[in-house]
Amino acid sequence: MARIPYPDIDLPAYRPMADRVRKERAGWVGNIHKLIMYSPQVFDGYMHFLTAIRQQAALDGRYRELAIMMVAAINDADYEFNAHAPFALKAGVTQSQIDALRRCERAPDLAPADRAVIDFTEESTRNVRVSDACFSWLRRHFDERDIVELTLTIGCYNMVSRFLEAMHVDHDYPTT
């Protein structure tokens, strides 16, 4: 159970925010969105930022989802991991690769660029600072824009996973 109650999103103060989420998230208002609605200004920034990361960035969805899944696994954020598994599958990540990520491992069939993303994500999430060797490995596979967007994705989903876990947000993601 969440540490604070979810607001009634049908109340006038929350309805416009709930409608925005429904429009941008295929009709679904997640519990994480509900809690963030307690701060309308932060909610607005959160929605703009996550929409840019998930829907407007040039970074290939496969790399984005590999990073998000690794962040979630490291931070033991089941909500985030389970919510993103369908997106990862849709982006071409296999079930065996997802299963390995859940254990913070690398599946043997990962391409070198996939491994670079996962290594960079792990170092950034666990250590904050990334070694020169890890960055050089990433740089061999990605251009400046991809690296910036990947780094922002990692930071963003570290924030999301920490919010989910600190607030004990209940799992409510769609299962179909």
PDB file of C-alpha atoms in Angstrom:
ATOM      1  CA  MET A   1       0.000   0.000   0.000  1.00  0.00           C
ATOM      2  CA  ALA A   2       1.258   3.454  -0.875  1.00  0.00           C
ATOM      3  CA  ARG A   3       2.598   5.564   1.957  1.00  0.00           C
ATOM      4  CA  ILE A   4       0.193   8.381   1.127  1.00  0.00           C
ATOM      5  CA  PRO A   5      -3.326   7.977  -0.277  1.00  0.00           C
ATOM      6  CA  TYR A   6      -3.931   8.292  -3.984  1.00  0.00           C
ATOM      7  CA  PRO A   7      -5.958  11.386  -4.825  1.00  0.00           C
ATOM      8  CA  ASP A   8      -9.417  11.060  -6.301  1.00  0.00           C
ATOM      9  CA  ILE A   9      -8.605  11.887  -9.910  1.00  0.00           C
ATOM     10  CA  ASP A  10     -12.245  12.689 -10.629  1.00  0.00           C
ATOM     11  CA  LEU A  11     -12.074  15.760  -8.376  1.00  0.00           C
ATOM     12  CA  PRO A  12     -11.807  19.070 -10.259  1.00  0.00           C
ATOM     13  CA  ALA A  13      -8.273  19.752  -8.972  1.00  0.00           C
ATOM     14  CA  TYR A  14      -6.957  16.504 -10.493  1.00  0.00           C
ATOM     15  CA  ARG A  15      -9.244  15.871 -13.474  1.00  0.00           C
ATOM     16  CA  PRO A  16      -7.251  17.949 -16.037  1.00  0.00           C
ATOM     17  CA  MET A  17      -4.038  16.151 -15.073  1.00  0.00           C
ATOM     18  CA  ALA A  18      -5.748  12.759 -15.241  1.00  0.00           C
ATOM     19  CA  ASP A  19      -7.174  13.629 -18.659  1.00  0.00           C
ATOM     20  CA  ARG A  20      -3.693  14.566 -19.861  1.00  0.00           C
ATOM     21  CA  VAL A  21      -2.296  11.225 -18.710  1.00  0.00           C
ATOM     22  CA  ARG A  22      -5.177   9.355 -20.338  1.00  0.00           C
ATOM     23  CA  LYS A  23      -4.498  11.155 -23.608  1.00  0.00           C
ATOM     24  CA  GLU A  24      -0.732  10.564 -23.545  1.00  0.00           C
ATOM     25  CA  ARG A  25      -0.761   7.059 -22.043  1.00  0.00           C
ATOM     26  CA  ALA A  26      -3.479   5.252 -24.010  1.00  0.00           C
ATOM     27  CA  GLY A  27      -6.234   5.885 -21.481  1.00  0.00           C
ATOM     28  CA  TRP A  28      -4.405   4.593 -18.415  1.00  0.00           C
ATOM     29  CA  VAL A  29      -3.671   6.709 -15.323  1.00  0.00           C
ATOM     30  CA  GLY A  30      -1.049   4.920 -13.262  1.00  0.00           C
ATOM     31  CA  ASN A  31      -0.679   5.150  -9.516  1.00  0.00           C
ATOM     32  CA  ILE A  32       2.656   6.908  -9.963  1.00  0.00           C
ATOM     33  CA  HIS A  33       0.908   9.641 -11.956  1.00  0.00           C
ATOM     34  CA  LYS A  34      -1.768   9.959  -9.284  1.00  0.00           C
ATOM     35  CA  LEU A  35       0.764  10.597  -6.523  1.00  0.00           C
ATOM     36  CA  ILE A  36       2.723  13.115  -8.565  1.00  0.00           C
ATOM     37  CA  MET A  37      -0.546  15.015  -9.157  1.00  0.00           C
ATOM     38  CA  TYR A  38      -0.287  16.282  -5.567  1.00  0.00           C
ATOM     39  CA  SER A  39       2.268  18.741  -7.012  1.00  0.00           C
ATOM     40  CA  PRO A  40       0.755  20.161 -10.221  1.00  0.00           C
ATOM     41  CA  GLN A  41       3.880  22.082 -11.269  1.00  0.00           C
ATOM     42  CA  VAL A  42       6.133  19.071 -10.771  1.00  0.00           C
ATOM     43  CA  PHE A  43       3.552  16.886 -12.515  1.00  0.00           C
ATOM     44  CA  ASP A  44       3.674  19.176 -15.557  1.00  0.00           C
ATOM     45  CA  GLY A  45       7.470  19.007 -15.753  1.00  0.00           C
ATOM     46  CA  TYR A  46       7.465  15.267 -15.140  1.00  0.00           C
ATOM     47  CA  MET A  47       5.032  14.665 -17.983  1.00  0.00           C
ATOM     48  CA  HIS A  48       6.970  16.877 -20.397  1.00  0.00           C
ATOM     49  CA  PHE A  49      10.280  15.206 -19.514  1.00  0.00           C
ATOM     50  CA  LEU A  50       9.059  11.616 -19.663  1.00  0.00           C
ATOM     51  CA  THR A  51       7.159  12.242 -22.887  1.00  0.00           C
ATOM     52  CA  ALA A  52      10.359  13.629 -24.419  1.00  0.00           C
ATOM     53  CA  ILE A  53      12.396  10.644 -23.190  1.00  0.00           C
ATOM     54  CA  ARG A  54       9.895   7.977 -24.236  1.00  0.00           C
ATOM     55  CA  GLN A  55       8.274   9.416 -27.343  1.00  0.00           C
ATOM     56  CA  GLN A  56      10.406  12.194 -28.817  1.00  0.00           C
ATOM     57  CA  ALA A  57      14.034  11.213 -28.286  1.00  0.00           C
ATOM     58  CA  ALA A  58      15.958   9.776 -31.237  1.00  0.00           C
ATOM     59  CA  LEU A  59      17.507   6.964 -29.162  1.00  0.00           C
ATOM     60  CA  ASP A  60      16.338   3.586 -30.459  1.00  0.00           C
ATOM     61  CA  GLY A  61      13.587   2.130 -28.276  1.00  0.00           C
ATOM     62  CA  ARG A  62      15.527  -1.089 -27.779  1.00  0.00           C
ATOM     63  CA  TYR A  63      18.400   0.746 -26.104  1.00  0.00           C
ATOM     64  CA  ARG A  64      16.011   2.895 -24.076  1.00  0.00           C
ATOM     65  CA  GLU A  65      14.182  -0.163 -22.756  1.00  0.00           C
ATOM     66  CA  LEU A  66      17.396  -2.094 -22.038  1.00  0.00           C
ATOM     67  CA  ALA A  67      18.538   0.844 -19.917  1.00  0.00           C
ATOM     68  CA  ILE A  68      15.201   1.204 -18.127  1.00  0.00           C
ATOM     69  CA  MET A  69      15.050  -2.526 -17.368  1.00  0.00           C
ATOM     70  CA  MET A  70      18.607  -2.520 -16.004  1.00  0.00           C
ATOM     71  CA  VAL A  71      17.918   0.523 -13.810  1.00  0.00           C
ATOM     72  CA  ALA A  72      14.784  -1.166 -12.471  1.00  0.00           C
ATOM     73  CA  ALA A  73      16.613  -4.426 -11.771  1.00  0.00           C
ATOM     74  CA  ILE A  74      19.504  -2.735  -9.962  1.00  0.00           C
ATOM     75  CA  ASN A  75      17.124  -0.637  -7.869  1.00  0.00           C
ATOM     76  CA  ASP A  76      14.858  -3.634  -7.191  1.00  0.00           C
ATOM     77  CA  ALA A  77      11.957  -1.635  -8.617  1.00  0.00           C
ATOM     78  CA  ASP A  78       9.495  -4.360  -9.585  1.00  0.00           C
ATOM     79  CA  TYR A  79       6.790  -1.888 -10.622  1.00  0.00           C
ATOM     80  CA  GLU A  80       9.123  -0.251 -13.139  1.00  0.00           C
ATOM     81  CA  PHE A  81      10.559  -3.546 -14.365  1.00  0.00           C
ATOM     82  CA  ASN A  82       7.180  -5.206 -14.888  1.00  0.00           C
ATOM     83  CA  ALA A  83       5.623  -2.100 -16.421  1.00  0.00           C
ATOM     84  CA  HIS A  84       8.413  -1.860 -19.005  1.00  0.00           C
ATOM     85  CA  ALA A  85       8.733  -5.551 -19.902  1.00  0.00           C
ATOM     86  CA  PRO A  86       6.009  -5.291 -22.598  1.00  0.00           C
ATOM     87  CA  PHE A  87       7.688  -2.190 -24.071  1.00  0.00           C
ATOM     88  CA  ALA A  88      11.021  -4.019 -24.118  1.00  0.00           C
ATOM     89  CA  LEU A  89       9.493  -6.996 -25.918  1.00  0.00           C
ATOM     90  CA  LYS A  90       7.863  -4.676 -28.440  1.00  0.00           C
ATOM     91  CA  ALA A  91      11.246  -2.981 -28.999  1.00  0.00           C
ATOM     92  CA  GLY A  92      12.874  -6.323 -29.830  1.00  0.00           C
ATOM     93  CA  VAL A  93      14.335  -7.381 -26.483  1.00  0.00           C
ATOM     94  CA  THR A  94      13.757 -11.122 -26.069  1.00  0.00           C
ATOM     95  CA  GLN A  95      12.183 -12.756 -23.035  1.00  0.00           C
ATOM     96  CA  SER A  96      15.476 -14.505 -22.214  1.00  0.00           C
ATOM     97  CA  GLN A  97      17.263 -11.140 -22.320  1.00  0.00           C
ATOM     98  CA  ILE A  98      14.623  -9.658 -20.005  1.00  0.00           C
ATOM     99  CA  ASP A  99      15.006 -12.621 -17.642  1.00  0.00           C
ATOM    100  CA  ALA A 100      18.777 -12.078 -17.542  1.00  0.00           C
ATOM    101  CA  LEU A 101      18.329  -8.356 -16.886  1.00  0.00           C
ATOM    102  CA  ARG A 102      16.021  -9.136 -13.957  1.00  0.00           C
ATOM    103  CA  ARG A 103      19.025 -10.909 -12.397  1.00  0.00           C
ATOM    104  CA  CYS A 104      21.324  -7.990 -13.381  1.00  0.00           C
ATOM    105  CA  GLU A 105      23.041 -10.298 -15.846  1.00  0.00           C
ATOM    106  CA  ARG A 106      23.790 -10.107 -19.553  1.00  0.00           C
ATOM    107  CA  ALA A 107      22.180 -12.630 -21.872  1.00  0.00           C
ATOM    108  CA  PRO A 108      24.778 -14.353 -24.087  1.00  0.00           C
ATOM    109  CA  ASP A 109      23.012 -13.308 -27.291  1.00  0.00           C
ATOM    110  CA  LEU A 110      23.284  -9.548 -26.713  1.00  0.00           C
ATOM    111  CA  ALA A 111      24.902  -7.492 -29.455  1.00  0.00           C
ATOM    112  CA  PRO A 112      27.972  -5.418 -28.515  1.00  0.00           C
ATOM    113  CA  ALA A 113      25.944  -2.174 -28.576  1.00  0.00           C
ATOM    114  CA  ASP A 114      23.378  -3.744 -26.212  1.00  0.00           C
ATOM    115  CA  ARG A 115      26.176  -4.727 -23.835  1.00  0.00           C
ATOM    116  CA  ALA A 116      27.616  -1.221 -23.984  1.00  0.00           C
ATOM    117  CA  VAL A 117      24.214   0.216 -23.020  1.00  0.00           C
ATOM    118  CA  ILE A 118      23.804  -2.220 -20.142  1.00  0.00           C
ATOM    119  CA  ASP A 119      27.364  -1.702 -18.874  1.00  0.00           C
ATOM    120  CA  PHE A 120      26.982   2.093 -19.018  1.00  0.00           C
ATOM    121  CA  THR A 121      23.603   1.887 -17.280  1.00  0.00           C
ATOM    122  CA  GLU A 122      24.974  -0.325 -14.536  1.00  0.00           C
ATOM    123  CA  GLU A 123      28.001   1.866 -13.838  1.00  0.00           C
ATOM    124  CA  SER A 124      25.929   5.037 -13.906  1.00  0.00           C
ATOM    125  CA  THR A 125      23.242   3.605 -11.625  1.00  0.00           C
ATOM    126  CA  ARG A 126      25.528   1.880  -9.126  1.00  0.00           C
ATOM    127  CA  ASN A 127      28.445   4.328  -9.061  1.00  0.00           C
ATOM    128  CA  VAL A 128      27.028   7.549 -10.564  1.00  0.00           C
ATOM    129  CA  ARG A 129      30.437   8.165 -12.140  1.00  0.00           C
ATOM    130  CA  VAL A 130      31.249   6.103 -15.197  1.00  0.00           C
ATOM    131  CA  SER A 131      34.769   4.862 -15.876  1.00  0.00           C
ATOM    132  CA  ASP A 132      36.669   6.079 -18.922  1.00  0.00           C
ATOM    133  CA  ALA A 133      36.845   2.493 -20.182  1.00  0.00           C
ATOM    134  CA  CYS A 134      33.074   2.073 -19.987  1.00  0.00           C
ATOM    135  CA  PHE A 135      32.452   5.422 -21.673  1.00  0.00           C
ATOM    136  CA  SER A 136      34.928   4.609 -24.455  1.00  0.00           C
ATOM    137  CA  TRP A 137      33.140   1.294 -25.034  1.00  0.00           C
ATOM    138  CA  LEU A 138      29.809   3.140 -25.297  1.00  0.00           C
ATOM    139  CA  ARG A 139      31.324   5.802 -27.559  1.00  0.00           C
ATOM    140  CA  ARG A 140      32.327   3.146 -30.094  1.00  0.00           C
ATOM    141  CA  HIS A 141      28.659   2.387 -30.686  1.00  0.00           C
ATOM    142  CA  PHE A 142      26.798   5.677 -30.278  1.00  0.00           C
ATOM    143  CA  ASP A 143      26.940   9.297 -31.365  1.00  0.00           C
ATOM    144  CA  GLU A 144      26.697  12.338 -29.114  1.00  0.00           C
ATOM    145  CA  ARG A 145      22.917  12.644 -29.281  1.00  0.00           C
ATOM    146  CA  ASP A 146      22.372   8.978 -28.441  1.00  0.00           C
ATOM    147  CA  ILE A 147      24.773   9.203 -25.498  1.00  0.00           C
ATOM    148  CA  VAL A 148      23.068  12.313 -24.130  1.00  0.00           C
ATOM    149  CA  GLU A 149      19.614  10.765 -24.504  1.00  0.00           C
ATOM    150  CA  LEU A 150      20.748   7.462 -22.992  1.00  0.00           C
ATOM    151  CA  THR A 151      22.321   9.237 -20.024  1.00  0.00           C
ATOM    152  CA  LEU A 152      19.169  11.292 -19.447  1.00  0.00           C
ATOM    153  CA  THR A 153      17.034   8.148 -19.731  1.00  0.00           C
ATOM    154  CA  ILE A 154      19.149   6.424 -17.093  1.00  0.00           C
ATOM    155  CA  GLY A 155      18.924   9.418 -14.766  1.00  0.00           C
ATOM    156  CA  CYS A 156      15.200   9.788 -15.367  1.00  0.00           C
ATOM    157  CA  TYR A 157      14.387   6.181 -14.603  1.00  0.00           C
ATOM    158  CA  ASN A 158      16.628   6.157 -11.545  1.00  0.00           C
ATOM    159  CA  MET A 159      14.409   9.000 -10.307  1.00  0.00           C
ATOM    160  CA  VAL A 160      11.245   7.100 -11.247  1.00  0.00           C
ATOM    161  CA  SER A 161      12.359   3.869  -9.566  1.00  0.00           C
ATOM    162  CA  ARG A 162      13.387   5.687  -6.401  1.00  0.00           C
ATOM    163  CA  PHE A 163      10.033   7.484  -6.246  1.00  0.00           C
ATOM    164  CA  LEU A 164       8.141   4.230  -6.791  1.00  0.00           C
ATOM    165  CA  GLU A 165      10.062   2.399  -4.088  1.00  0.00           C
ATOM    166  CA  ALA A 166      10.200   5.229  -1.529  1.00  0.00           C
ATOM    167  CA  MET A 167       6.452   5.831  -1.841  1.00  0.00           C
ATOM    168  CA  HIS A 168       5.521   2.112  -2.026  1.00  0.00           C
ATOM    169  CA  VAL A 169       3.489   2.760  -5.163  1.00  0.00           C
ATOM    170  CA  ASP A 170       1.123  -0.154  -5.750  1.00  0.00           C
ATOM    171  CA  HIS A 171       1.474  -2.133  -8.966  1.00  0.00           C
ATOM    172  CA  ASP A 172      -1.339  -1.162 -11.279  1.00  0.00           C
ATOM    173  CA  TYR A 173       0.160  -1.338 -14.764  1.00  0.00           C
ATOM    174  CA  PRO A 174      -1.933  -2.847 -17.547  1.00  0.00           C
ATOM    175  CA  THR A 175      -1.341  -6.556 -18.044  1.00  0.00           C
ATOM    176  CA  THR A 176      -2.553  -6.766 -21.640  1.00  0.00           C
TER     177      THR A 176
END
